[in-house]
Coordinates of C-alpha atoms in Angstrom, one line a residue:
Chain U
M564 CA -43.3 7.0 44.3
T565 CA -41.4 10.6 45.7
D566 CA -40.9 13.2 43.1
I567 CA -37.5 14.1 43.7
S568 CA -35.8 16.2 41.1
M569 CA -32.2 14.8 41.2
T570 CA -30.6 17.0 38.7
S571 CA -27.2 16.0 40.1
I572 CA -27.7 12.6 38.4
E573 CA -27.0 11.9 35.1
T574 CA -29.3 9.8 32.9
T575 CA -29.1 8.6 29.1
G576 CA -33.0 9.4 28.5
R577 CA -33.2 5.2 28.2
Y578 CA -35.0 2.6 30.5
L579 CA -33.7 -0.4 32.6
V580 CA -37.0 -2.5 32.7
L581 CA -36.6 -5.7 34.7
L582 CA -38.5 -8.7 33.5
P583 CA -39.5 -11.8 35.5
E584 CA -36.6 -14.4 35.1
Q585 CA -38.7 -17.3 33.9
E586 CA -41.1 -15.6 31.7
V587 CA -38.9 -12.9 30.1
D588 CA -40.9 -13.5 26.7
A589 CA -44.1 -12.0 28.4
G590 CA -41.9 -9.4 29.8
I591 CA -41.0 -8.6 26.0
R592 CA -44.5 -8.8 24.7
A593 CA -45.4 -6.3 27.3
L594 CA -43.0 -4.3 26.2
T595 CA -44.3 -4.4 22.4
D596 CA -47.9 -4.8 23.1
A597 CA -48.5 -2.3 25.5
A598 CA -45.5 0.2 25.2
G599 CA -45.5 -0.2 21.0
V600 CA -41.7 -0.9 21.5
R601 CA -40.3 -1.9 18.4
D602 CA -37.0 -3.4 17.0
V603 CA -36.3 -6.0 20.4
A604 CA -32.7 -7.6 19.8
R605 CA -32.1 -10.4 22.4
A606 CA -28.6 -11.1 24.0
A607 CA -29.3 -14.5 23.2
D608 CA -29.4 -13.7 19.4
F609 CA -26.1 -12.3 19.5
S610 CA -24.4 -15.7 21.9
G611 CA -24.3 -13.0 24.5
S612 CA -22.0 -10.8 23.1
V613 CA -24.2 -7.4 22.4
S614 CA -22.2 -4.6 20.5
A615 CA -21.9 -0.9 21.6
E616 CA -23.9 0.0 18.0
Q617 CA -26.4 -2.2 19.1
L618 CA -27.3 -1.0 22.3
D619 CA -27.1 2.5 21.3
S620 CA -29.5 2.2 18.6
E621 CA -33.2 2.8 18.8
G622 CA -35.7 -0.1 20.4
A623 CA -34.6 -2.2 23.3
T624 CA -32.0 -4.8 24.2
V625 CA -32.6 -7.6 26.2
F626 CA -30.6 -9.5 28.3
D627 CA -31.7 -12.7 28.7
T628 CA -29.6 -14.2 31.5
L629 CA -30.4 -11.0 33.6
G630 CA -33.9 -10.9 33.2
V631 CA -33.4 -6.8 32.4
A632 CA -34.2 -4.9 29.1
V633 CA -32.6 -1.5 28.3
V634 CA -35.0 0.0 26.4
S635 CA -35.4 3.7 24.5
L636 CA -38.9 4.9 25.5
D637 CA -40.5 8.5 25.5
P638 CA -42.5 10.1 28.3
D639 CA -46.2 7.9 27.3
Q640 CA -44.7 4.6 26.8
A641 CA -42.2 5.0 30.2
Q642 CA -45.7 5.2 32.0
S643 CA -47.3 3.0 30.1
I644 CA -44.9 0.4 31.4
R645 CA -45.1 2.4 34.8
A646 CA -48.7 1.2 34.8
T647 CA -47.9 -2.3 33.7
A648 CA -45.2 -3.0 36.4
A649 CA -47.6 -1.5 38.9
S650 CA -50.8 -3.7 38.1
D651 CA -49.7 -7.2 36.6
R652 CA -46.7 -9.2 36.8
A653 CA -45.2 -9.0 32.9
V654 CA -42.7 -6.6 34.0
L655 CA -41.3 -6.1 37.5
A656 CA -39.9 -2.7 37.2
I657 CA -38.2 0.8 35.7
E658 CA -35.3 2.6 36.2
P659 CA -33.8 5.5 34.4
E660 CA -30.8 4.5 32.5
R661 CA -27.9 6.4 34.9
V662 CA -24.7 7.3 33.6
V663 CA -21.8 6.0 35.8
Y664 CA -18.2 6.8 35.8
A665 CA -14.8 5.2 37.1
I666 CA -14.7 6.1 40.9
G667 CA -11.5 8.5 41.1
E668 CA -11.6 10.0 37.7
G669 CA -14.0 12.7 36.0
L670 CA -15.9 12.7 39.7
S671 CA -15.7 16.1 40.9
A672 CA -15.9 16.9 44.8
E673 CA -18.8 19.0 43.5
Y674 CA -20.6 16.5 41.8
L675 CA -20.0 13.9 44.8
K676 CA -21.8 16.6 47.2
G677 CA -24.7 17.1 45.1
Y678 CA -25.3 13.1 44.8
R679 CA -25.0 12.8 48.4
D680 CA -27.0 15.9 49.3
A681 CA -30.1 14.4 46.6
I682 CA -29.6 10.3 48.3
N683 CA -29.9 12.1 51.6
H684 CA -32.8 14.3 50.7
L685 CA -34.7 11.2 49.7
V686 CA -34.1 8.9 52.1
D687 CA -35.4 11.8 54.5
R688 CA -38.3 12.1 52.3
A689 CA -39.0 8.2 52.3
L690 CA -38.1 7.5 55.5
P691 CA -39.4 10.1 57.3
S692 CA -39.3 7.9 60.9
E693 CA -36.4 6.0 60.8
Q694 CA -34.2 6.1 63.9
P695 CA -29.8 6.1 63.5
L696 CA -28.5 3.0 64.4
S697 CA -27.5 4.2 68.1
A698 CA -28.2 3.5 71.6
S699 CA -31.3 6.3 71.8
A700 CA -33.1 3.9 69.9
F701 CA -33.3 0.8 72.5
T702 CA -35.7 2.1 75.2
D703 CA -38.6 -0.6 74.3
D704 CA -38.9 -2.6 77.9
T705 CA -40.8 -5.0 76.7
T706 CA -37.4 -6.9 75.3
T707 CA -33.4 -6.7 75.9
W708 CA -31.6 -4.0 74.0
G709 CA -29.7 -6.7 72.2
L710 CA -32.8 -8.1 70.6
Q711 CA -33.9 -4.6 69.6
A712 CA -30.0 -3.8 68.5
T713 CA -29.9 -6.9 66.1
G714 CA -33.1 -6.5 65.0
V715 CA -34.9 -9.6 65.8
V716 CA -37.7 -7.7 67.8
N717 CA -38.9 -6.8 63.8
S718 CA -37.9 -10.5 62.2
T719 CA -40.6 -12.7 61.5
F720 CA -38.6 -15.7 61.7
S721 CA -38.4 -17.9 64.8
G722 CA -35.8 -20.8 63.8
L723 CA -38.8 -23.2 63.4
G724 CA -37.6 -26.5 62.3
I725 CA -34.1 -25.7 63.2
K726 CA -31.9 -27.6 65.4
V727 CA -29.7 -25.5 67.8
A728 CA -26.8 -27.0 70.0
V729 CA -25.6 -24.9 72.7
L730 CA -22.6 -26.7 74.7
D731 CA -22.1 -25.4 78.0
T732 CA -23.0 -26.0 81.6
G733 CA -25.9 -27.2 80.5
L734 CA -29.4 -26.5 80.6
D735 CA -32.1 -26.2 84.0
L736 CA -34.6 -28.5 82.7
T737 CA -37.0 -27.5 85.7
H738 CA -37.2 -23.3 84.4
P739 CA -40.5 -22.3 83.5
D740 CA -39.7 -20.2 80.6
F741 CA -38.5 -23.5 78.7
E742 CA -41.8 -25.5 79.5
G743 CA -43.2 -27.0 76.2
R744 CA -40.0 -26.3 74.3
K745 CA -38.4 -29.1 72.5
I746 CA -35.4 -30.0 74.1
T747 CA -33.1 -33.0 73.5
S748 CA -30.1 -32.9 76.4
E749 CA -27.0 -35.1 77.0
S750 CA -24.1 -34.7 79.5
F751 CA -20.1 -35.1 78.6
I752 CA -18.9 -34.5 82.3
R753 CA -18.6 -37.6 84.1
N754 CA -20.8 -38.1 87.0
Q755 CA -22.6 -35.2 86.3
T756 CA -26.0 -34.7 84.5
V757 CA -27.3 -32.1 82.0
Q758 CA -29.2 -30.2 84.6
D759 CA -27.4 -26.8 85.1
R760 CA -26.5 -26.1 88.6
N761 CA -23.9 -23.1 87.1
G762 CA -26.3 -20.5 85.2
H763 CA -23.6 -20.0 82.6
G764 CA -25.5 -23.1 80.0
T765 CA -29.1 -21.2 80.9
H766 CA -28.1 -18.1 80.2
C767 CA -26.8 -19.0 77.0
I768 CA -29.8 -21.2 76.0
G769 CA -32.2 -18.5 77.4
T770 CA -30.2 -15.8 75.0
A771 CA -30.0 -18.7 71.9
C772 CA -33.3 -20.0 72.3
G773 CA -35.6 -18.3 74.7
S774 CA -39.3 -18.5 74.4
N775 CA -41.6 -15.5 72.9
T776 CA -44.3 -16.2 75.4
A777 CA -46.4 -13.0 76.5
S778 CA -45.7 -14.1 80.4
I779 CA -41.8 -13.7 80.0
S780 CA -41.5 -10.0 79.8
P781 CA -38.6 -8.8 78.7
R782 CA -38.8 -11.2 75.9
Y783 CA -35.2 -12.2 75.9
G784 CA -34.7 -15.2 73.6
V785 CA -33.7 -15.2 69.6
A786 CA -35.0 -18.5 67.9
Y787 CA -38.1 -18.6 70.3
N788 CA -39.2 -22.0 68.0
A789 CA -35.3 -23.5 67.1
E790 CA -35.3 -27.4 68.8
I791 CA -32.7 -27.0 71.6
F792 CA -29.7 -29.2 71.8
A793 CA -28.3 -29.0 75.1
G794 CA -25.3 -30.5 75.4
K795 CA -23.4 -29.9 78.8
V796 CA -19.4 -29.7 78.3
L797 CA -18.8 -27.7 80.8
S798 CA -19.0 -28.8 84.3
N799 CA -21.4 -27.3 87.4
R800 CA -17.8 -25.6 88.3
G801 CA -17.7 -24.2 85.0
S802 CA -14.8 -26.5 83.6
G803 CA -14.4 -28.7 80.8
S804 CA -11.7 -30.5 78.1
D805 CA -11.1 -31.4 74.6
A806 CA -12.3 -34.9 74.5
G807 CA -15.6 -33.5 76.3
I808 CA -16.6 -30.7 74.2
L809 CA -14.9 -32.7 70.6
A810 CA -17.7 -35.7 72.0
G811 CA -20.4 -32.3 72.4
I812 CA -19.5 -31.5 68.6
E813 CA -19.8 -35.3 67.6
W814 CA -23.3 -35.3 69.4
A815 CA -24.5 -32.5 67.7
L816 CA -23.4 -33.2 64.5
T817 CA -25.1 -36.7 65.0
N818 CA -28.3 -35.2 65.8
G819 CA -28.3 -33.2 62.6
C820 CA -28.0 -29.7 64.3
Q821 CA -27.5 -27.0 61.9
I822 CA -25.7 -24.4 64.4
I823 CA -23.5 -25.4 67.5
S824 CA -22.7 -22.5 70.0
M825 CA -19.8 -22.4 72.2
S826 CA -19.4 -19.8 74.8
L827 CA -15.9 -21.4 75.6
G828 CA -12.7 -21.0 75.3
A829 CA -9.0 -20.6 76.7
P830 CA -6.5 -17.5 76.8
T831 CA -4.2 -17.1 73.9
R832 CA -0.8 -15.4 73.9
P833 CA 0.1 -12.8 71.1
G834 CA 2.0 -15.2 68.4
D835 CA -0.1 -18.4 69.5
T836 CA -1.4 -20.1 66.4
F837 CA -4.6 -21.9 66.3
S838 CA -5.5 -25.6 67.3
E839 CA -5.0 -27.7 63.8
I840 CA -8.1 -30.1 65.2
Y841 CA -10.7 -27.5 65.9
E842 CA -9.6 -26.1 62.4
Q843 CA -10.4 -29.4 61.2
V844 CA -13.8 -30.3 63.4
G845 CA -14.6 -26.9 62.2
Q846 CA -14.0 -27.7 58.2
R847 CA -16.0 -30.9 58.4
A848 CA -18.8 -29.2 60.4
L849 CA -19.2 -27.1 58.0
R850 CA -19.0 -29.1 55.3
Q851 CA -21.8 -31.0 57.2
G852 CA -23.6 -28.2 57.2
A853 CA -23.3 -27.3 60.7
L854 CA -21.7 -23.4 61.6
I855 CA -19.9 -23.2 65.1
I856 CA -19.9 -19.8 66.4
A857 CA -17.6 -19.7 69.2
A858 CA -16.6 -16.6 71.8
A859 CA -13.8 -14.4 71.5
G860 CA -12.8 -14.5 74.5
N861 CA -13.1 -11.8 77.9
E862 CA -9.0 -11.4 78.2
S863 CA -8.8 -7.7 77.3
R864 CA -10.0 -5.7 80.0
D865 CA -6.7 -3.7 82.1
P866 CA -7.8 -4.2 85.4
N867 CA -5.6 -1.5 86.5
T868 CA -7.6 1.2 84.5
G869 CA -10.7 -0.6 84.2
Q870 CA -9.9 0.3 79.9
R871 CA -9.4 -2.2 77.4
L872 CA -6.1 -3.2 76.8
S873 CA -4.4 -1.4 73.9
P874 CA -3.7 -3.3 71.7
P875 CA -6.3 -5.8 73.2
N876 CA -5.6 -9.8 74.1
P877 CA -5.9 -11.8 71.1
V878 CA -8.7 -14.2 70.3
G879 CA -8.9 -17.4 72.4
Y880 CA -9.2 -20.9 71.9
P881 CA -11.0 -22.2 69.9
A882 CA -12.9 -19.7 68.2
N883 CA -9.4 -18.4 66.7
C884 CA -9.6 -21.0 64.2
P885 CA -11.0 -19.6 60.6
S886 CA -13.2 -22.2 60.2
L887 CA -15.3 -20.9 63.4
M888 CA -17.0 -18.0 63.5
A889 CA -15.8 -15.9 66.5
V890 CA -18.0 -13.6 68.0
A891 CA -16.8 -9.9 69.7
A892 CA -19.0 -7.9 72.4
L893 CA -20.8 -4.7 72.2
D894 CA -22.5 -2.7 74.6
S895 CA -25.6 -1.1 74.1
Q896 CA -24.1 2.5 72.9
L897 CA -22.5 -0.2 70.2
Q898 CA -19.0 0.0 71.3
V899 CA -16.5 -2.4 71.5
A900 CA -17.2 -4.2 75.1
V901 CA -13.8 -2.9 77.1
F902 CA -13.5 -6.8 77.9
S903 CA -13.8 -8.2 74.5
N904 CA -10.5 -9.8 73.0
G905 CA -9.5 -8.3 69.5
S906 CA -7.5 -10.0 66.0
I907 CA -4.0 -9.5 67.0
N908 CA -2.5 -13.0 66.1
P909 CA -1.1 -13.4 62.2
K910 CA -2.8 -17.0 61.7
G911 CA -6.7 -17.2 62.3
G912 CA -7.2 -15.5 65.7
Q913 CA -9.7 -13.0 63.9
I914 CA -13.0 -11.5 65.3
D915 CA -15.5 -12.3 62.3
I916 CA -18.4 -10.2 64.0
A917 CA -19.8 -8.9 67.1
A918 CA -23.2 -9.1 68.8
P919 CA -24.7 -7.3 72.3
G920 CA -22.4 -9.0 74.9
V921 CA -22.6 -6.1 77.9
R922 CA -25.5 -6.7 80.5
V923 CA -26.9 -9.1 78.6
Y924 CA -30.5 -10.3 80.6
S925 CA -31.5 -14.2 80.2
S926 CA -32.7 -16.9 82.1
W927 CA -30.8 -18.5 85.2
F928 CA -31.3 -21.8 86.9
M929 CA -33.9 -21.7 89.6
P930 CA -34.8 -20.6 91.9
T931 CA -32.8 -17.3 90.9
R932 CA -34.6 -17.7 87.6
Y933 CA -33.0 -14.6 85.6
R934 CA -29.7 -12.9 85.5
T935 CA -28.0 -10.3 83.5
I936 CA -24.5 -10.5 83.2
S937 CA -21.6 -9.4 80.5
G938 CA -19.1 -11.2 78.1
T939 CA -18.5 -12.8 74.9
S940 CA -20.3 -15.8 76.1
M941 CA -23.6 -13.3 75.5
A942 CA -22.5 -12.3 72.5
T943 CA -21.8 -15.7 71.0
P944 CA -25.7 -17.0 71.7
H945 CA -27.3 -14.2 69.9
V946 CA -25.2 -14.7 66.6
A947 CA -26.4 -18.8 67.3
G948 CA -30.0 -17.7 67.5
I949 CA -29.6 -15.2 64.6
A950 CA -28.3 -17.7 62.5
A951 CA -31.5 -20.3 63.3
L952 CA -33.6 -17.3 61.7
Y953 CA -31.7 -17.2 58.8
A954 CA -31.6 -20.9 58.5
E955 CA -34.9 -21.1 58.9
A956 CA -35.4 -18.1 56.1
T957 CA -33.4 -19.5 53.6
E958 CA -32.5 -22.8 54.5
A959 CA -29.0 -21.9 54.2
T960 CA -26.3 -23.8 56.2
G961 CA -23.0 -24.4 56.6
L962 CA -20.7 -21.8 54.8
D963 CA -23.6 -20.6 52.8
L964 CA -25.3 -19.4 56.5
W965 CA -21.8 -18.0 57.3
G966 CA -21.9 -16.2 54.2
L967 CA -25.3 -14.3 54.9
L968 CA -24.2 -13.4 58.7
M969 CA -21.7 -11.9 56.7
R970 CA -23.3 -10.0 54.0
D971 CA -26.1 -8.3 56.5
A972 CA -24.2 -7.3 59.5
Q973 CA -24.5 -3.7 60.1
R974 CA -21.1 -2.1 59.2
L975 CA -19.7 0.4 61.9
A976 CA -17.2 3.1 62.6
L977 CA -15.2 0.8 64.4
P978 CA -11.9 -1.3 63.3
S979 CA -12.7 -4.3 61.9
V980 CA -9.9 -6.0 64.1
D981 CA -11.8 -5.5 67.3
V982 CA -16.0 -5.8 65.5
G983 CA -15.1 -8.1 62.0
V984 CA -17.8 -7.3 59.5
G985 CA -20.0 -5.6 62.3
L986 CA -23.1 -6.1 64.5
V987 CA -24.9 -9.0 63.5
Q988 CA -28.4 -8.6 62.3
A989 CA -31.5 -10.7 62.3
P990 CA -33.3 -11.7 58.7
Chain R
M256 CA 6.4 -40.6 83.2
S257 CA 3.2 -40.0 83.3
K258 CA 0.5 -40.4 81.2
V259 CA -0.9 -37.3 79.2
K260 CA -4.4 -36.8 77.8
V261 CA -4.5 -36.4 73.7
S262 CA -6.3 -35.5 71.0
I263 CA -5.5 -37.0 67.7
A264 CA -7.2 -35.3 64.4
V265 CA -7.3 -38.1 61.5
D266 CA -6.5 -36.3 58.2
D267 CA -9.7 -36.5 55.1
A268 CA -8.2 -39.4 53.4
H269 CA -8.7 -41.7 56.4
L270 CA -11.6 -40.4 57.5
G271 CA -13.3 -44.1 56.5
Q272 CA -10.9 -46.2 57.9
I273 CA -10.5 -44.3 61.9
T274 CA -10.8 -47.5 63.6
E275 CA -8.1 -48.6 61.7
V276 CA -6.1 -45.6 62.7
A277 CA -7.3 -45.7 66.0
K278 CA -6.4 -49.5 66.1
N279 CA -3.0 -48.6 65.3
L280 CA -2.5 -45.6 67.5
E281 CA -3.2 -48.2 70.2
S282 CA -0.2 -50.3 69.1
A283 CA 1.5 -47.2 69.8
G284 CA 0.9 -47.2 72.9
L285 CA -2.2 -44.5 72.4
E286 CA -5.1 -46.0 75.5
V287 CA -8.3 -45.0 73.2
E288 CA -10.8 -43.2 75.1
Q289 CA -13.5 -42.3 72.4
T290 CA -13.5 -42.7 68.7
L291 CA -15.1 -39.5 67.2
S292 CA -16.3 -40.6 63.5
I293 CA -17.9 -37.7 62.2
V294 CA -15.2 -35.3 63.4
G295 CA -12.7 -37.3 62.8
V296 CA -10.9 -37.3 66.4
I297 CA -9.6 -40.1 68.6
N298 CA -9.3 -39.0 72.2
G299 CA -7.4 -41.0 74.7
S300 CA -4.1 -40.7 76.7
I301 CA -0.3 -41.9 76.5
E302 CA 2.7 -42.4 78.3
A303 CA 4.7 -38.3 77.8
D304 CA 7.9 -40.1 76.3
Q305 CA 5.7 -42.4 74.2
M306 CA 3.4 -39.1 72.1
N307 CA 6.0 -37.7 69.8
A308 CA 5.8 -41.3 67.7
L309 CA 2.1 -40.6 67.5
A310 CA 2.5 -38.2 64.7
Q311 CA 4.2 -40.6 62.8
I312 CA 1.1 -43.3 62.4
A313 CA -0.6 -42.7 58.7
G314 CA -3.3 -41.0 58.8
V315 CA -2.5 -39.0 61.8
K316 CA -2.9 -35.1 60.6
A317 CA -2.2 -33.3 63.7
V318 CA -1.4 -34.6 67.9
E319 CA -2.3 -31.9 70.5
P320 CA -2.5 -32.5 74.3
E321 CA -5.8 -32.0 76.0
R322 CA -6.5 -28.3 77.2
E323 CA -8.4 -27.2 79.7
F324 CA -11.2 -24.6 79.7
Q325 CA -12.3 -22.7 82.8
L326 CA -15.3 -20.3 83.0
P327 CA -15.2 -17.8 85.5
P328 CA -17.1 -18.3 88.8
P329 CA -21.1 -18.4 88.1
D330 CA -21.2 -15.0 90.2
S331 CA -19.1 -12.7 88.3
E332 CA -19.9 -9.6 86.0
I333 CA -18.0 -10.8 83.3
Q334 CA -18.8 -14.2 81.8

């Protein structure tokens, strides 16, 4: 443990001791036997309501439901418990009890700066090699910048056991990079097979689920062990309609897919509201344990200046539905992509999260094999693949899965109307 | 008048009787193309001037004309 003198942080002289949730009694025994703590009071004995007087008394107060004890200890006792925490599982952790203040009251600028400096110092000492999250960090040429920026390269998860549906122009089933993968495919375009003769679908499936084999370098796929469901809802010319897309969603749900990725949309105008139908579909999908992730749209680049329109154009259909997760695009400098739509419209139409969407390298139909393109279409499958990693890691689905993605996203110093909660991060 | 393609969302209360709702929609002039029972949507086509009547059928939550989606050309830089 780093030994930093944090004189700017006030402590009470007592300690918080973390006990295992299922073994609070064993934890208490460790306190009384190992450290000689006397006068242990259990919150359970007070019907959960512990008085201030009790907390101030000598001895220990145990919050049974939390699995935490507040204990008065002399330095020897504290050391003894630290040793117990290090060696066996009866006690999990010990830390000094801090004094806290209401924010905005009784906190001087002096105090805050001191606190900040102490924390910075601690972080620098503990993590000397940590790179700040910036573009200069994406220099590994064995994987795409997107997989680095989202932490996918460091994740131990691969989407194993998770079904990811990508509704797009299909997949090039002859592409060597997908050999050996479990793939279920279906075409919802009349007179066309699922075989992708456009490229867009293959590119998106590559990002979401591309393989991890050594021969594929750079690596460009997130959930390399996920089960792929390739639904062709856009023709080889890239066109489709509600009927095909809704049928594709139905197919994905029938097959038990936990994630449905849709890099497609239609432009909206300021003031437009969302489709009631897709909203109902999105809600039903969530209840069935499927998360629908959709591209926010690329209509925000000013053709005259090449800059992003201000204000940008609104999030398109159907991503503008509250129950569909709308994805914005970032470039490798972690700035908002110039074309990426924003949250304009008052009803729905919000960006939820952002992901790499500029100069994204992935698979293309043969013989071209690979291509680097940009779009919220490319950002969306990053989120879909990462959602599959979370689904594998936690078994969460639907709104729970949505929550995990939002919880762990990297906050950015950018407006939430443009990036939602921030840059998606892998578990 | 010409036929328009529509999607109809069935409300939660009628999800279990979607086939019945589809039949009633047919009586109102809808040519049913597909009935999606999990998402609770019926796709079909109807004479433009009969479209408004569909919303009155019991169990209908929303009626929307079908949207078309079009990707940029495959050789575009931004997709």
